[in-house]
């Protein structure tokens, strides 16, 4: 499987990287936190580590460490705007449950 981006997500990431002035892609991972156990983390990448998996989607490199990949393999990242709310939306086929506030999940 892989990590994929929608056109909206890729466009937003590209804009962030351009405004930042450097970067080769986006790191997507998970961290232990919240009431359900895991939460997504996003950060811009300037270099790739030896234990990283690299996916390309919509012209953007998505970098995932091998530990996180087991929890997010197959995830599709979108960028949505609904009224005054906007942000990245994760569609992860591995999620079994999410907390009420939507900040964390379990697999």
JSON list of C-alpha atoms in Angstrom, two decimals:
[
{"chain": "A", "resi": 1, "resn": "UNK", "atom": "CA", "xyz": [0.00, 0.00, 0.00]},
{"chain": "A", "resi": 2, "resn": "UNK", "atom": "CA", "xyz": [1.05, 3.62, 0.25]},
{"chain": "A", "resi": 3, "resn": "UNK", "atom": "CA", "xyz": [0.24, 7.04, 1.62]},
{"chain": "A", "resi": 4, "resn": "UNK", "atom": "CA", "xyz": [-1.67, 9.19, -0.87]},
{"chain": "A", "resi": 5, "resn": "UNK", "atom": "CA", "xyz": [-2.65, 12.84, -1.10]},
{"chain": "A", "resi": 6, "resn": "UNK", "atom": "CA", "xyz": [-5.63, 14.50, -2.70]},
{"chain": "A", "resi": 7, "resn": "UNK", "atom": "CA", "xyz": [-5.01, 17.36, -5.12]},
{"chain": "A", "resi": 8, "resn": "UNK", "atom": "CA", "xyz": [-6.16, 19.83, -2.42]},
{"chain": "A", "resi": 9, "resn": "UNK", "atom": "CA", "xyz": [-3.72, 18.42, 0.15]},
{"chain": "A", "resi": 10, "resn": "UNK", "atom": "CA", "xyz": [-0.81, 18.44, -2.32]},
{"chain": "A", "resi": 11, "resn": "UNK", "atom": "CA", "xyz": [-1.54, 22.03, -3.30]},
{"chain": "A", "resi": 12, "resn": "UNK", "atom": "CA", "xyz": [-1.64, 23.16, 0.33]},
{"chain": "A", "resi": 13, "resn": "UNK", "atom": "CA", "xyz": [1.58, 21.29, 1.19]},
{"chain": "A", "resi": 14, "resn": "UNK", "atom": "CA", "xyz": [3.31, 22.76, -1.86]},
{"chain": "A", "resi": 15, "resn": "UNK", "atom": "CA", "xyz": [2.29, 26.26, -0.75]},
{"chain": "A", "resi": 16, "resn": "UNK", "atom": "CA", "xyz": [3.58, 25.63, 2.79]},
{"chain": "A", "resi": 17, "resn": "UNK", "atom": "CA", "xyz": [6.94, 24.38, 1.46]},
{"chain": "A", "resi": 18, "resn": "UNK", "atom": "CA", "xyz": [7.25, 27.34, -0.91]},
{"chain": "A", "resi": 19, "resn": "UNK", "atom": "CA", "xyz": [6.45, 29.82, 1.88]},
{"chain": "A", "resi": 20, "resn": "UNK", "atom": "CA", "xyz": [8.92, 28.05, 4.17]},
{"chain": "A", "resi": 21, "resn": "UNK", "atom": "CA", "xyz": [11.64, 28.51, 1.55]},
{"chain": "A", "resi": 22, "resn": "UNK", "atom": "CA", "xyz": [13.05, 24.99, 1.81]},
{"chain": "A", "resi": 23, "resn": "UNK", "atom": "CA", "xyz": [12.04, 21.36, 2.18]},
{"chain": "A", "resi": 24, "resn": "UNK", "atom": "CA", "xyz": [11.78, 18.20, 0.15]},
{"chain": "A", "resi": 25, "resn": "UNK", "atom": "CA", "xyz": [8.43, 16.93, 1.36]},
{"chain": "A", "resi": 26, "resn": "UNK", "atom": "CA", "xyz": [6.12, 16.19, 4.24]},
{"chain": "A", "resi": 27, "resn": "UNK", "atom": "CA", "xyz": [6.73, 13.75, 7.10]},
{"chain": "A", "resi": 28, "resn": "UNK", "atom": "CA", "xyz": [3.62, 11.93, 8.26]},
{"chain": "A", "resi": 29, "resn": "UNK", "atom": "CA", "xyz": [3.83, 9.90, 11.44]},
{"chain": "A", "resi": 30, "resn": "UNK", "atom": "CA", "xyz": [2.09, 9.01, 14.67]},
{"chain": "A", "resi": 31, "resn": "UNK", "atom": "CA", "xyz": [2.82, 9.76, 18.30]},
{"chain": "A", "resi": 32, "resn": "UNK", "atom": "CA", "xyz": [1.46, 8.24, 21.48]},
{"chain": "A", "resi": 33, "resn": "UNK", "atom": "CA", "xyz": [-1.00, 10.70, 23.01]},
{"chain": "A", "resi": 34, "resn": "UNK", "atom": "CA", "xyz": [-4.64, 11.49, 23.65]},
{"chain": "A", "resi": 35, "resn": "UNK", "atom": "CA", "xyz": [-7.44, 9.41, 25.07]},
{"chain": "A", "resi": 36, "resn": "UNK", "atom": "CA", "xyz": [-7.38, 6.81, 22.27]},
{"chain": "A", "resi": 37, "resn": "UNK", "atom": "CA", "xyz": [-3.63, 6.27, 22.17]},
{"chain": "A", "resi": 38, "resn": "UNK", "atom": "CA", "xyz": [-2.27, 7.58, 18.84]},
{"chain": "A", "resi": 39, "resn": "UNK", "atom": "CA", "xyz": [-2.33, 10.93, 17.08]},
{"chain": "A", "resi": 40, "resn": "UNK", "atom": "CA", "xyz": [-1.05, 12.05, 13.69]},
{"chain": "A", "resi": 41, "resn": "UNK", "atom": "CA", "xyz": [1.93, 14.33, 13.40]},
{"chain": "A", "resi": 42, "resn": "UNK", "atom": "CA", "xyz": [2.96, 16.33, 10.36]},
{"chain": "A", "resi": 43, "resn": "UNK", "atom": "CA", "xyz": [6.24, 18.15, 9.78]},
{"chain": "A", "resi": 44, "resn": "UNK", "atom": "CA", "xyz": [8.24, 19.39, 6.84]},
{"chain": "A", "resi": 45, "resn": "UNK", "atom": "CA", "xyz": [11.33, 17.43, 5.85]},
{"chain": "A", "resi": 46, "resn": "UNK", "atom": "CA", "xyz": [14.73, 18.75, 4.80]},
{"chain": "A", "resi": 47, "resn": "UNK", "atom": "CA", "xyz": [16.47, 15.36, 4.67]},
{"chain": "A", "resi": 48, "resn": "UNK", "atom": "CA", "xyz": [15.47, 11.70, 4.56]},
{"chain": "A", "resi": 49, "resn": "UNK", "atom": "CA", "xyz": [16.58, 9.27, 7.30]},
{"chain": "A", "resi": 50, "resn": "UNK", "atom": "CA", "xyz": [17.86, 5.78, 6.55]},
{"chain": "A", "resi": 51, "resn": "UNK", "atom": "CA", "xyz": [14.78, 4.15, 8.13]},
{"chain": "A", "resi": 52, "resn": "UNK", "atom": "CA", "xyz": [12.26, 6.25, 6.18]},
{"chain": "A", "resi": 53, "resn": "UNK", "atom": "CA", "xyz": [9.86, 5.04, 3.53]},
{"chain": "A", "resi": 54, "resn": "UNK", "atom": "CA", "xyz": [9.24, 7.58, 0.76]},
{"chain": "A", "resi": 55, "resn": "UNK", "atom": "CA", "xyz": [6.02, 7.76, -1.23]},
{"chain": "A", "resi": 56, "resn": "UNK", "atom": "CA", "xyz": [5.23, 10.22, -4.00]},
{"chain": "A", "resi": 57, "resn": "UNK", "atom": "CA", "xyz": [1.70, 11.42, -4.50]},
{"chain": "A", "resi": 58, "resn": "UNK", "atom": "CA", "xyz": [0.46, 14.33, -6.58]},
{"chain": "A", "resi": 59, "resn": "UNK", "atom": "CA", "xyz": [4.08, 15.46, -7.04]},
{"chain": "A", "resi": 60, "resn": "UNK", "atom": "CA", "xyz": [4.80, 15.63, -3.28]},
{"chain": "A", "resi": 61, "resn": "UNK", "atom": "CA", "xyz": [7.18, 13.34, -1.40]},
{"chain": "A", "resi": 62, "resn": "UNK", "atom": "CA", "xyz": [5.53, 11.88, 1.69]},
{"chain": "A", "resi": 63, "resn": "UNK", "atom": "CA", "xyz": [8.06, 10.50, 4.16]},
{"chain": "A", "resi": 64, "resn": "UNK", "atom": "CA", "xyz": [7.05, 7.97, 6.83]},
{"chain": "A", "resi": 65, "resn": "UNK", "atom": "CA", "xyz": [9.24, 6.27, 9.43]},
{"chain": "A", "resi": 66, "resn": "UNK", "atom": "CA", "xyz": [8.89, 2.48, 9.46]},
{"chain": "A", "resi": 67, "resn": "UNK", "atom": "CA", "xyz": [7.46, 2.43, 13.00]},
{"chain": "A", "resi": 68, "resn": "UNK", "atom": "CA", "xyz": [4.60, 4.77, 12.05]},
{"chain": "A", "resi": 69, "resn": "UNK", "atom": "CA", "xyz": [3.91, 3.05, 8.73]},
{"chain": "A", "resi": 70, "resn": "UNK", "atom": "CA", "xyz": [2.29, 0.03, 10.39]},
{"chain": "A", "resi": 71, "resn": "UNK", "atom": "CA", "xyz": [-0.42, 2.32, 11.80]},
{"chain": "A", "resi": 72, "resn": "UNK", "atom": "CA", "xyz": [-1.01, 4.57, 8.78]},
{"chain": "A", "resi": 73, "resn": "UNK", "atom": "CA", "xyz": [-0.33, 2.43, 5.71]},
{"chain": "A", "resi": 74, "resn": "UNK", "atom": "CA", "xyz": [-3.08, 3.10, 3.17]},
{"chain": "A", "resi": 75, "resn": "UNK", "atom": "CA", "xyz": [-3.95, 6.52, 4.60]},
{"chain": "A", "resi": 76, "resn": "UNK", "atom": "CA", "xyz": [-5.28, 9.22, 2.28]},
{"chain": "A", "resi": 77, "resn": "UNK", "atom": "CA", "xyz": [-4.59, 12.82, 3.32]},
{"chain": "A", "resi": 78, "resn": "UNK", "atom": "CA", "xyz": [-6.98, 15.57, 2.22]},
{"chain": "A", "resi": 79, "resn": "UNK", "atom": "CA", "xyz": [-7.20, 19.29, 2.92]},
{"chain": "A", "resi": 80, "resn": "UNK", "atom": "CA", "xyz": [-10.74, 20.52, 3.48]},
{"chain": "A", "resi": 81, "resn": "UNK", "atom": "CA", "xyz": [-12.53, 23.76, 4.19]},
{"chain": "A", "resi": 82, "resn": "UNK", "atom": "CA", "xyz": [-15.95, 23.71, 5.82]},
{"chain": "A", "resi": 83, "resn": "UNK", "atom": "CA", "xyz": [-17.27, 27.11, 6.82]},
{"chain": "A", "resi": 84, "resn": "UNK", "atom": "CA", "xyz": [-14.66, 28.70, 9.07]},
{"chain": "A", "resi": 85, "resn": "UNK", "atom": "CA", "xyz": [-12.90, 25.37, 9.71]},
{"chain": "A", "resi": 86, "resn": "UNK", "atom": "CA", "xyz": [-10.05, 24.22, 7.52]},
{"chain": "A", "resi": 87, "resn": "UNK", "atom": "CA", "xyz": [-7.34, 21.62, 7.89]},
{"chain": "A", "resi": 88, "resn": "UNK", "atom": "CA", "xyz": [-5.96, 18.25, 6.96]},
{"chain": "A", "resi": 89, "resn": "UNK", "atom": "CA", "xyz": [-8.29, 15.27, 7.10]},
{"chain": "A", "resi": 90, "resn": "UNK", "atom": "CA", "xyz": [-6.98, 11.71, 7.43]},
{"chain": "A", "resi": 91, "resn": "UNK", "atom": "CA", "xyz": [-8.78, 8.71, 5.97]},
{"chain": "A", "resi": 92, "resn": "UNK", "atom": "CA", "xyz": [-6.99, 5.77, 7.55]},
{"chain": "A", "resi": 93, "resn": "UNK", "atom": "CA", "xyz": [-8.29, 2.24, 6.81]},
{"chain": "A", "resi": 94, "resn": "UNK", "atom": "CA", "xyz": [-6.51, 0.91, 9.92]},
{"chain": "A", "resi": 95, "resn": "UNK", "atom": "CA", "xyz": [-8.47, 2.98, 12.46]},
{"chain": "A", "resi": 96, "resn": "UNK", "atom": "CA", "xyz": [-10.70, 0.90, 14.74]},
{"chain": "A", "resi": 97, "resn": "UNK", "atom": "CA", "xyz": [-11.90, 3.74, 17.00]},
{"chain": "A", "resi": 98, "resn": "UNK", "atom": "CA", "xyz": [-11.46, 7.48, 17.53]},
{"chain": "A", "resi": 99, "resn": "UNK", "atom": "CA", "xyz": [-11.86, 9.62, 20.59]},
{"chain": "A", "resi": 100, "resn": "UNK", "atom": "CA", "xyz": [-14.86, 11.95, 20.80]},
{"chain": "A", "resi": 101, "resn": "UNK", "atom": "CA", "xyz": [-12.84, 15.08, 20.07]},
{"chain": "A", "resi": 102, "resn": "UNK", "atom": "CA", "xyz": [-11.22, 13.50, 17.00]},
{"chain": "A", "resi": 103, "resn": "UNK", "atom": "CA", "xyz": [-7.65, 14.15, 18.17]},
{"chain": "A", "resi": 104, "resn": "UNK", "atom": "CA", "xyz": [-6.56, 10.54, 18.62]},
{"chain": "A", "resi": 105, "resn": "UNK", "atom": "CA", "xyz": [-7.30, 7.05, 17.37]},
{"chain": "A", "resi": 106, "resn": "UNK", "atom": "CA", "xyz": [-6.63, 3.34, 17.94]},
{"chain": "A", "resi": 107, "resn": "UNK", "atom": "CA", "xyz": [-5.76, 0.64, 15.44]}
]
